[in-house]
Amino acid sequence: MKGLNNTRFILLHPSSLPTTKPSATSVASPPPSPIISSHHRLWLLLFLSLFTLASLLTLLSTASNHSQPLSFSPTLATEATRLPSHIFDTLLHYASLVNSSTHMPEPDMLAIASVLRRRAPCNMLVFGLGAESPLWRALNHGGRTVFLDENSYYAEYMEGQHPGLETYDVSYTTQVRDLHDLLASARESRNSDCRPVQNLLFSECRLALNDLPNQLYDVNWDVILVDGPRGYSSKSPGRMAAIFTASVLARSAKRDGTTDIMVHDYDREVERVCSEEFLCLENFREETGTPYLAHYVINGGNAARRDTFCSNVKTEEEVEVEV
């Protein structure tokens, strides 16, 4: 082959290679000191022990944090957690374009969004699941949004459609046709079972929802929207218990401040009468711009009234004085 004709090969045998004998003056390196090796092993053992302990503590902390949802703390609210205004407006714009009988009217939606724009990120409690539920959760980005619904199957369906949506089913024992009987019972017990400030978990009031997940009673709710349960027929559960419970949760907050409570379908008797009874006209705000949504602002903590819901209602002691 071309390029290999003039090639010469040189083969070297190991015996022909020069060898170097160790010098008489050279000294062999001493073996590692057993003391130094033992010292290194101790440091390695200590490092592994600390690493194992740190891993165990991290695992326990993670398991504890995921055992139940955490409430949002207003002191942690920053511009980093708040939804940017342009995204807020875009979500609201596209939601308002949906034309369906199952959706909330645009003026009502905008009125609720205006409260969230001011309070979010926050702790928001919503009675009732609907087409707007994902919107409320999105507008409250960085906060906690909890939904309560009477239909456990629908709650499960919504969780499947919107992963991360926090929903709980609740049982109602009331009916719309029992409105006036329930109001009379609450008035008779307003200094005991149906008082404005109490732990609803142990309440015996007929209007109190005392079977919610325990941790929900300890949350300081910033915004509460009453848009459920059903109330369009005499045998429907009605929103008497939802409005009463919302009022007590707001007044029983363990922090000083206010809770914005909004009641949808305010044009109906149950919603209007129960709101005036437990949320009170003195706390009513008129800026919603829609007759179907009422907005109340309730004081909690040390500023909460504890003897009666509304200031224009006379207590038993005041009645005895007049007699």
mmCIF file of C-alpha atoms in Angstrom:
data_model
loop_
_atom_site.group_PDB
_atom_site.id
_atom_site.type_symbol
_atom_site.label_atom_id
_atom_site.label_comp_id
_atom_site.label_asym_id
_atom_site.label_seq_id
_atom_site.Cartn_x
_atom_site.Cartn_y
_atom_site.Cartn_z
ATOM 1 C CA MET A 1 0.000 0.000 0.000
ATOM 2 C CA LYS A 2 1.089 3.520 -0.710
ATOM 3 C CA GLY A 3 2.820 5.141 2.218
ATOM 4 C CA LEU A 4 3.976 1.866 3.865
ATOM 5 C CA ASN A 5 6.868 0.768 1.517
ATOM 6 C CA ASN A 6 9.569 2.770 3.285
ATOM 7 C CA THR A 7 8.215 2.268 6.777
ATOM 8 C CA ARG A 8 10.574 0.788 9.329
ATOM 9 C CA PHE A 9 9.430 -0.993 12.503
ATOM 10 C CA ILE A 10 11.445 -1.005 15.686
ATOM 11 C CA LEU A 11 10.582 -3.642 18.262
ATOM 12 C CA LEU A 12 11.699 -3.110 21.817
ATOM 13 C CA HIS A 13 11.935 -6.027 24.229
ATOM 14 C CA PRO A 14 11.498 -5.285 27.932
ATOM 15 C CA SER A 15 14.880 -6.848 28.672
ATOM 16 C CA SER A 16 16.575 -4.320 26.421
ATOM 17 C CA LEU A 17 15.226 -1.342 28.303
ATOM 18 C CA PRO A 18 17.519 0.274 30.837
ATOM 19 C CA THR A 19 16.623 -0.296 34.406
ATOM 20 C CA THR A 20 17.265 2.001 37.327
ATOM 21 C CA LYS A 21 18.317 0.459 40.571
ATOM 22 C CA PRO A 22 17.327 2.137 43.794
ATOM 23 C CA SER A 23 20.021 4.255 45.307
ATOM 24 C CA ALA A 24 21.505 3.169 48.531
ATOM 25 C CA THR A 25 20.839 6.574 49.968
ATOM 26 C CA SER A 26 17.107 6.590 49.076
ATOM 27 C CA VAL A 27 14.698 6.056 51.956
ATOM 28 C CA ALA A 28 11.289 4.345 51.595
ATOM 29 C CA SER A 29 8.197 6.463 52.475
ATOM 30 C CA PRO A 30 6.768 5.530 55.850
ATOM 31 C CA PRO A 31 3.256 3.996 55.972
ATOM 32 C CA PRO A 32 0.342 6.265 57.009
ATOM 33 C CA SER A 33 0.140 6.888 60.688
ATOM 34 C CA PRO A 34 -2.667 4.909 62.338
ATOM 35 C CA ILE A 35 -3.407 7.975 64.475
ATOM 36 C CA ILE A 36 -4.004 10.176 61.424
ATOM 37 C CA SER A 37 -6.229 7.554 59.741
ATOM 38 C CA SER A 38 -8.294 7.182 62.891
ATOM 39 C CA HIS A 39 -8.669 10.963 63.095
ATOM 40 C CA HIS A 40 -10.015 11.088 59.532
ATOM 41 C CA ARG A 41 -12.470 8.300 60.241
ATOM 42 C CA LEU A 42 -13.831 10.197 63.250
ATOM 43 C CA TRP A 43 -14.423 13.304 61.143
ATOM 44 C CA LEU A 44 -16.152 11.215 58.456
ATOM 45 C CA LEU A 45 -18.376 9.558 61.059
ATOM 46 C CA LEU A 46 -19.280 12.929 62.562
ATOM 47 C CA PHE A 47 -20.169 14.360 59.119
ATOM 48 C CA LEU A 48 -22.389 11.399 58.255
ATOM 49 C CA SER A 49 -24.186 11.675 61.619
ATOM 50 C CA LEU A 50 -24.888 15.384 61.136
ATOM 51 C CA PHE A 51 -26.076 14.810 57.548
ATOM 52 C CA THR A 52 -28.462 12.049 58.687
ATOM 53 C CA LEU A 53 -29.844 14.252 61.471
ATOM 54 C CA ALA A 54 -30.416 17.196 59.097
ATOM 55 C CA SER A 55 -32.185 14.954 56.586
ATOM 56 C CA LEU A 56 -34.463 13.565 59.288
ATOM 57 C CA LEU A 57 -35.388 17.033 60.561
ATOM 58 C CA THR A 58 -36.137 18.207 57.003
ATOM 59 C CA LEU A 59 -38.385 15.194 56.408
ATOM 60 C CA LEU A 60 -40.319 15.780 59.635
ATOM 61 C CA SER A 61 -40.715 19.500 58.894
ATOM 62 C CA THR A 62 -42.014 18.792 55.381
ATOM 63 C CA ALA A 63 -44.524 16.252 56.646
ATOM 64 C CA SER A 64 -45.761 18.697 59.279
ATOM 65 C CA ASN A 65 -46.174 21.527 56.767
ATOM 66 C CA HIS A 66 -48.261 19.367 54.428
ATOM 67 C CA SER A 67 -50.498 17.904 57.131
ATOM 68 C CA GLN A 68 -53.006 20.782 56.707
ATOM 69 C CA PRO A 69 -53.308 23.957 54.607
ATOM 70 C CA LEU A 70 -51.763 27.054 56.103
ATOM 71 C CA SER A 71 -53.663 30.280 56.501
ATOM 72 C CA PHE A 72 -52.348 33.347 54.765
ATOM 73 C CA SER A 73 -50.795 35.932 57.052
ATOM 74 C CA PRO A 74 -51.313 39.583 55.980
ATOM 75 C CA THR A 75 -47.882 40.430 57.397
ATOM 76 C CA LEU A 76 -46.348 38.261 54.666
ATOM 77 C CA ALA A 77 -48.111 40.120 51.840
ATOM 78 C CA THR A 78 -45.666 41.710 49.438
ATOM 79 C CA GLU A 79 -45.734 42.942 45.887
ATOM 80 C CA ALA A 80 -44.134 39.632 44.952
ATOM 81 C CA THR A 81 -47.193 37.651 46.078
ATOM 82 C CA ARG A 82 -49.814 40.111 44.850
ATOM 83 C CA LEU A 83 -51.238 39.468 41.389
ATOM 84 C CA PRO A 84 -49.972 42.163 38.970
ATOM 85 C CA SER A 85 -52.734 44.608 38.068
ATOM 86 C CA HIS A 86 -52.563 43.911 34.329
ATOM 87 C CA ILE A 87 -53.018 40.160 34.894
ATOM 88 C CA PHE A 88 -55.832 40.889 37.353
ATOM 89 C CA ASP A 89 -57.593 43.041 34.754
ATOM 90 C CA THR A 90 -57.041 40.500 31.983
ATOM 91 C CA LEU A 91 -58.528 37.624 33.964
ATOM 92 C CA LEU A 92 -61.516 39.748 34.867
ATOM 93 C CA HIS A 93 -61.969 40.923 31.285
ATOM 94 C CA TYR A 94 -62.093 37.435 29.786
ATOM 95 C CA ALA A 95 -64.341 36.158 32.580
ATOM 96 C CA SER A 96 -66.817 38.952 31.845
ATOM 97 C CA LEU A 97 -66.959 37.961 28.174
ATOM 98 C CA VAL A 98 -68.488 34.584 28.960
ATOM 99 C CA ASN A 99 -72.174 34.677 28.089
ATOM 100 C CA SER A 100 -73.950 31.931 30.016
ATOM 101 C CA SER A 101 -76.918 31.618 32.331
ATOM 102 C CA THR A 102 -74.706 29.787 34.846
ATOM 103 C CA HIS A 103 -72.357 32.740 35.206
ATOM 104 C CA MET A 104 -72.727 35.658 37.587
ATOM 105 C CA PRO A 105 -73.836 38.963 36.016
ATOM 106 C CA GLU A 106 -70.925 41.206 35.091
ATOM 107 C CA PRO A 107 -71.766 44.065 37.539
ATOM 108 C CA ASP A 108 -71.837 41.577 40.438
ATOM 109 C CA MET A 109 -68.542 40.042 39.340
ATOM 110 C CA LEU A 110 -66.883 43.439 39.067
ATOM 111 C CA ALA A 111 -68.112 44.462 42.516
ATOM 112 C CA ILE A 112 -66.607 41.354 44.126
ATOM 113 C CA ALA A 113 -63.390 41.819 42.166
ATOM 114 C CA SER A 114 -63.073 45.387 43.438
ATOM 115 C CA VAL A 115 -62.961 44.096 47.018
ATOM 116 C CA LEU A 116 -60.388 41.460 46.106
ATOM 117 C CA ARG A 117 -58.287 44.075 44.334
ATOM 118 C CA ARG A 118 -58.061 45.915 47.642
ATOM 119 C CA ARG A 119 -57.704 42.969 50.043
ATOM 120 C CA ALA A 120 -55.787 40.314 48.091
ATOM 121 C CA PRO A 121 -53.713 38.383 48.847
ATOM 122 C CA CYS A 122 -55.859 37.371 51.810
ATOM 123 C CA ASN A 123 -57.883 34.636 53.504
ATOM 124 C CA MET A 124 -61.101 34.280 51.503
ATOM 125 C CA LEU A 125 -64.036 31.998 52.372
ATOM 126 C CA VAL A 126 -66.711 31.313 49.752
ATOM 127 C CA PHE A 127 -70.044 29.641 50.451
ATOM 128 C CA GLY A 128 -70.975 27.919 47.202
ATOM 129 C CA LEU A 129 -69.134 26.595 44.167
ATOM 130 C CA GLY A 130 -69.833 27.892 40.684
ATOM 131 C CA ALA A 131 -68.432 28.947 37.360
ATOM 132 C CA GLU A 132 -66.610 31.883 38.989
ATOM 133 C CA SER A 133 -64.805 29.778 41.626
ATOM 134 C CA PRO A 134 -61.546 29.471 39.639
ATOM 135 C CA LEU A 135 -61.663 33.234 39.029
ATOM 136 C CA TRP A 136 -61.897 34.072 42.750
ATOM 137 C CA ARG A 137 -58.983 31.780 43.449
ATOM 138 C CA ALA A 138 -56.908 33.341 40.652
ATOM 139 C CA LEU A 139 -57.665 36.934 41.721
ATOM 140 C CA ASN A 140 -56.609 36.026 45.259
ATOM 141 C CA HIS A 141 -53.218 34.864 44.036
ATOM 142 C CA GLY A 142 -50.810 34.404 46.925
ATOM 143 C CA GLY A 143 -53.627 34.082 49.465
ATOM 144 C CA ARG A 144 -55.864 31.234 50.584
ATOM 145 C CA THR A 145 -59.291 30.682 49.030
ATOM 146 C CA VAL A 146 -61.612 28.061 50.550
ATOM 147 C CA PHE A 147 -64.920 26.926 49.052
ATOM 148 C CA LEU A 148 -67.837 25.294 50.923
ATOM 149 C CA ASP A 149 -70.564 23.511 48.999
ATOM 150 C CA GLU A 150 -73.579 21.379 49.854
ATOM 151 C CA ASN A 151 -72.919 18.927 47.006
ATOM 152 C CA SER A 152 -69.984 16.630 47.765
ATOM 153 C CA TYR A 153 -70.011 15.211 44.224
ATOM 154 C CA TYR A 154 -69.793 18.652 42.653
ATOM 155 C CA ALA A 155 -67.003 19.610 45.056
ATOM 156 C CA GLU A 156 -65.056 16.515 44.016
ATOM 157 C CA TYR A 157 -65.700 17.275 40.350
ATOM 158 C CA MET A 158 -64.427 20.862 40.698
ATOM 159 C CA GLU A 159 -61.292 19.653 42.472
ATOM 160 C CA GLY A 160 -60.643 17.292 39.586
ATOM 161 C CA GLN A 161 -61.186 20.009 36.996
ATOM 162 C CA HIS A 162 -59.093 22.572 38.880
ATOM 163 C CA PRO A 163 -56.223 20.884 40.766
ATOM 164 C CA GLY A 164 -55.319 22.742 43.935
ATOM 165 C CA LEU A 165 -58.829 24.114 44.489
ATOM 166 C CA GLU A 166 -59.555 23.812 48.229
ATOM 167 C CA THR A 167 -63.156 22.663 48.707
ATOM 168 C CA TYR A 168 -65.157 21.082 51.535
ATOM 169 C CA ASP A 169 -68.698 19.772 51.546
ATOM 170 C CA VAL A 170 -71.088 20.979 54.248
ATOM 171 C CA SER A 171 -74.445 19.690 55.417
ATOM 172 C CA TYR A 172 -77.346 22.113 55.914
ATOM 173 C CA THR A 173 -80.325 21.250 58.135
ATOM 174 C CA THR A 174 -82.361 24.366 57.299
ATOM 175 C CA GLN A 175 -85.003 25.113 54.681
ATOM 176 C CA VAL A 176 -86.128 28.421 53.201
ATOM 177 C CA ARG A 177 -89.681 27.919 54.476
ATOM 178 C CA ASP A 178 -88.377 27.875 58.074
ATOM 179 C CA LEU A 179 -86.885 31.375 57.816
ATOM 180 C CA HIS A 180 -89.061 33.170 60.365
ATOM 181 C CA ASP A 181 -89.016 30.278 62.836
ATOM 182 C CA LEU A 182 -85.224 30.183 62.691
ATOM 183 C CA LEU A 183 -84.978 33.945 63.175
ATOM 184 C CA ALA A 184 -87.248 33.799 66.222
ATOM 185 C CA SER A 185 -85.125 31.004 67.703
ATOM 186 C CA ALA A 186 -81.918 32.954 67.103
ATOM 187 C CA ARG A 187 -83.340 36.081 68.757
ATOM 188 C CA GLU A 188 -84.339 34.115 71.829
ATOM 189 C CA SER A 189 -80.834 32.670 72.133
ATOM 190 C CA ARG A 190 -78.789 35.708 71.138
ATOM 191 C CA ASN A 191 -77.235 35.887 74.612
ATOM 192 C CA SER A 192 -76.412 32.189 74.735
ATOM 193 C CA ASP A 193 -76.234 29.721 71.859
ATOM 194 C CA CYS A 194 -76.672 32.318 69.105
ATOM 195 C CA ARG A 195 -74.445 35.077 70.497
ATOM 196 C CA PRO A 196 -72.344 37.163 68.070
ATOM 197 C CA VAL A 197 -68.920 36.059 69.351
ATOM 198 C CA GLN A 198 -68.379 32.386 70.066
ATOM 199 C CA ASN A 199 -66.580 29.210 69.053
ATOM 200 C CA LEU A 200 -68.903 27.803 66.401
ATOM 201 C CA LEU A 201 -67.336 24.373 66.734
ATOM 202 C CA PHE A 202 -69.253 23.924 70.004
ATOM 203 C CA SER A 203 -72.312 26.015 69.148
ATOM 204 C CA GLU A 204 -75.844 24.667 69.684
ATOM 205 C CA CYS A 205 -77.493 27.467 67.693
ATOM 206 C CA ARG A 206 -79.794 26.126 64.967
ATOM 207 C CA LEU A 207 -78.190 28.496 62.455
ATOM 208 C CA ALA A 208 -74.574 27.675 63.297
ATOM 209 C CA LEU A 209 -72.479 25.502 61.000
ATOM 210 C CA ASN A 210 -70.498 23.473 63.536
ATOM 211 C CA ASP A 211 -69.362 20.565 61.365
ATOM 212 C CA LEU A 212 -66.777 22.323 59.201
ATOM 213 C CA PRO A 213 -63.138 21.170 59.328
ATOM 214 C CA ASN A 214 -61.822 22.288 62.716
ATOM 215 C CA GLN A 215 -58.959 24.340 61.310
ATOM 216 C CA LEU A 216 -61.357 26.653 59.423
ATOM 217 C CA TYR A 217 -62.697 28.057 62.696
ATOM 218 C CA ASP A 218 -59.233 29.343 63.631
ATOM 219 C CA VAL A 219 -58.664 31.302 60.427
ATOM 220 C CA ASN A 220 -58.952 35.091 60.473
ATOM 221 C CA TRP A 221 -61.036 35.561 57.342
ATOM 222 C CA ASP A 222 -60.502 38.818 55.445
ATOM 223 C CA VAL A 223 -63.181 38.312 52.779
ATOM 224 C CA ILE A 224 -66.308 36.125 52.927
ATOM 225 C CA LEU A 225 -68.603 35.664 49.941
ATOM 226 C CA VAL A 226 -72.033 34.092 50.501
ATOM 227 C CA ASP A 227 -73.129 32.671 47.148
ATOM 228 C CA GLY A 228 -74.572 29.379 48.367
ATOM 229 C CA PRO A 229 -76.261 27.095 49.175
ATOM 230 C CA ARG A 230 -79.363 26.885 46.985
ATOM 231 C CA GLY A 231 -82.224 29.165 47.924
ATOM 232 C CA TYR A 232 -84.602 29.307 44.973
ATOM 233 C CA SER A 233 -87.394 27.131 46.442
ATOM 234 C CA SER A 234 -89.130 26.715 49.791
ATOM 235 C CA LYS A 235 -87.419 23.357 50.363
ATOM 236 C CA SER A 236 -83.951 24.586 49.448
ATOM 237 C CA PRO A 237 -81.451 24.890 52.322
ATOM 238 C CA GLY A 238 -81.347 28.669 52.015
ATOM 239 C CA ARG A 239 -78.513 30.925 53.139
ATOM 240 C CA MET A 240 -79.672 31.657 56.673
ATOM 241 C CA ALA A 241 -76.976 29.475 58.271
ATOM 242 C CA ALA A 242 -74.288 30.690 55.868
ATOM 243 C CA ILE A 243 -74.968 34.358 56.686
ATOM 244 C CA PHE A 244 -75.147 33.737 60.440
ATOM 245 C CA THR A 245 -71.931 31.700 60.374
ATOM 246 C CA ALA A 246 -70.144 34.318 58.264
ATOM 247 C CA SER A 247 -71.099 37.023 60.756
ATOM 248 C CA VAL A 248 -69.862 35.040 63.771
ATOM 249 C CA LEU A 249 -66.605 34.067 62.065
ATOM 250 C CA ALA A 250 -65.892 37.720 61.275
ATOM 251 C CA ARG A 251 -66.706 38.964 64.789
ATOM 252 C CA SER A 252 -64.817 36.115 66.508
ATOM 253 C CA ALA A 253 -61.558 36.803 64.679
ATOM 254 C CA LYS A 254 -58.529 36.721 66.941
ATOM 255 C CA ARG A 255 -57.028 39.813 65.345
ATOM 256 C CA ASP A 256 -58.183 43.411 65.290
ATOM 257 C CA GLY A 257 -59.403 44.449 61.885
ATOM 258 C CA THR A 258 -62.357 44.083 59.552
ATOM 259 C CA THR A 259 -63.890 41.407 57.360
ATOM 260 C CA ASP A 260 -65.588 42.225 54.063
ATOM 261 C CA ILE A 261 -68.740 40.095 53.748
ATOM 262 C CA MET A 262 -70.614 40.049 50.455
ATOM 263 C CA VAL A 263 -74.027 38.419 49.989
ATOM 264 C CA HIS A 264 -75.148 37.506 46.489
ATOM 265 C CA ASP A 265 -78.815 37.311 45.362
ATOM 266 C CA TYR A 266 -79.598 40.091 47.819
ATOM 267 C CA ASP A 267 -82.897 40.745 46.060
ATOM 268 C CA ARG A 268 -84.372 37.604 47.692
ATOM 269 C CA GLU A 269 -86.074 37.691 51.087
ATOM 270 C CA VAL A 270 -83.789 35.263 52.918
ATOM 271 C CA GLU A 271 -80.588 37.002 51.847
ATOM 272 C CA ARG A 272 -81.909 40.487 52.625
ATOM 273 C CA VAL A 273 -83.609 39.710 55.954
ATOM 274 C CA CYS A 274 -80.772 37.593 57.370
ATOM 275 C CA SER A 275 -78.166 40.142 56.305
ATOM 276 C CA GLU A 276 -80.021 42.921 58.091
ATOM 277 C CA GLU A 277 -80.434 40.676 61.143
ATOM 278 C CA PHE A 278 -76.847 39.410 61.518
ATOM 279 C CA LEU A 279 -74.670 41.751 59.433
ATOM 280 C CA CYS A 280 -76.611 44.923 60.273
ATOM 281 C CA LEU A 281 -77.432 48.007 58.206
ATOM 282 C CA GLU A 282 -74.919 50.039 60.228
ATOM 283 C CA ASN A 283 -72.187 47.975 58.542
ATOM 284 C CA PHE A 284 -73.712 48.183 55.056
ATOM 285 C CA ARG A 285 -71.706 49.667 52.186
ATOM 286 C CA GLU A 286 -73.484 51.136 49.145
ATOM 287 C CA GLU A 287 -70.704 51.115 46.566
ATOM 288 C CA THR A 288 -71.511 47.787 44.858
ATOM 289 C CA GLY A 289 -73.624 49.404 42.125
ATOM 290 C CA THR A 290 -75.827 46.318 41.759
ATOM 291 C CA PRO A 291 -79.061 45.381 43.573
ATOM 292 C CA TYR A 292 -78.068 41.709 43.590
ATOM 293 C CA LEU A 293 -74.970 42.053 45.772
ATOM 294 C CA ALA A 294 -74.725 43.507 49.276
ATOM 295 C CA HIS A 295 -71.441 44.477 50.888
ATOM 296 C CA TYR A 296 -70.915 44.661 54.650
ATOM 297 C CA VAL A 297 -67.774 45.422 56.657
ATOM 298 C CA ILE A 298 -67.674 43.748 60.079
ATOM 299 C CA ASN A 299 -65.325 44.602 62.956
ATOM 300 C CA GLY A 300 -63.503 41.735 64.626
ATOM 301 C CA GLY A 301 -61.221 41.239 67.593
ATOM 302 C CA ASN A 302 -61.479 43.791 70.402
ATOM 303 C CA ALA A 303 -63.718 46.057 68.305
ATOM 304 C CA ALA A 304 -66.409 43.403 67.859
ATOM 305 C CA ARG A 305 -69.739 43.931 69.585
ATOM 306 C CA ARG A 306 -70.354 40.951 71.870
ATOM 307 C CA ASP A 307 -73.777 41.546 73.381
ATOM 308 C CA THR A 308 -75.822 41.763 70.193
ATOM 309 C CA PHE A 309 -75.317 41.787 66.439
ATOM 310 C CA CYS A 310 -76.735 45.241 65.683
ATOM 311 C CA SER A 311 -76.538 48.392 67.797
ATOM 312 C CA ASN A 312 -80.214 49.258 67.221
ATOM 313 C CA VAL A 313 -81.339 46.007 68.891
ATOM 314 C CA LYS A 314 -81.946 46.361 72.614
ATOM 315 C CA THR A 315 -80.381 43.845 74.949
ATOM 316 C CA GLU A 316 -82.382 42.137 77.724
ATOM 317 C CA GLU A 317 -80.700 44.376 80.309
ATOM 318 C CA GLU A 318 -81.787 47.516 78.428
ATOM 319 C CA VAL A 319 -85.361 46.234 78.219
ATOM 320 C CA GLU A 320 -85.446 45.529 81.967
ATOM 321 C CA VAL A 321 -84.225 49.064 82.694
ATOM 322 C CA GLU A 322 -87.050 50.572 80.621
ATOM 323 C CA VAL A 323 -89.638 48.427 82.415
#
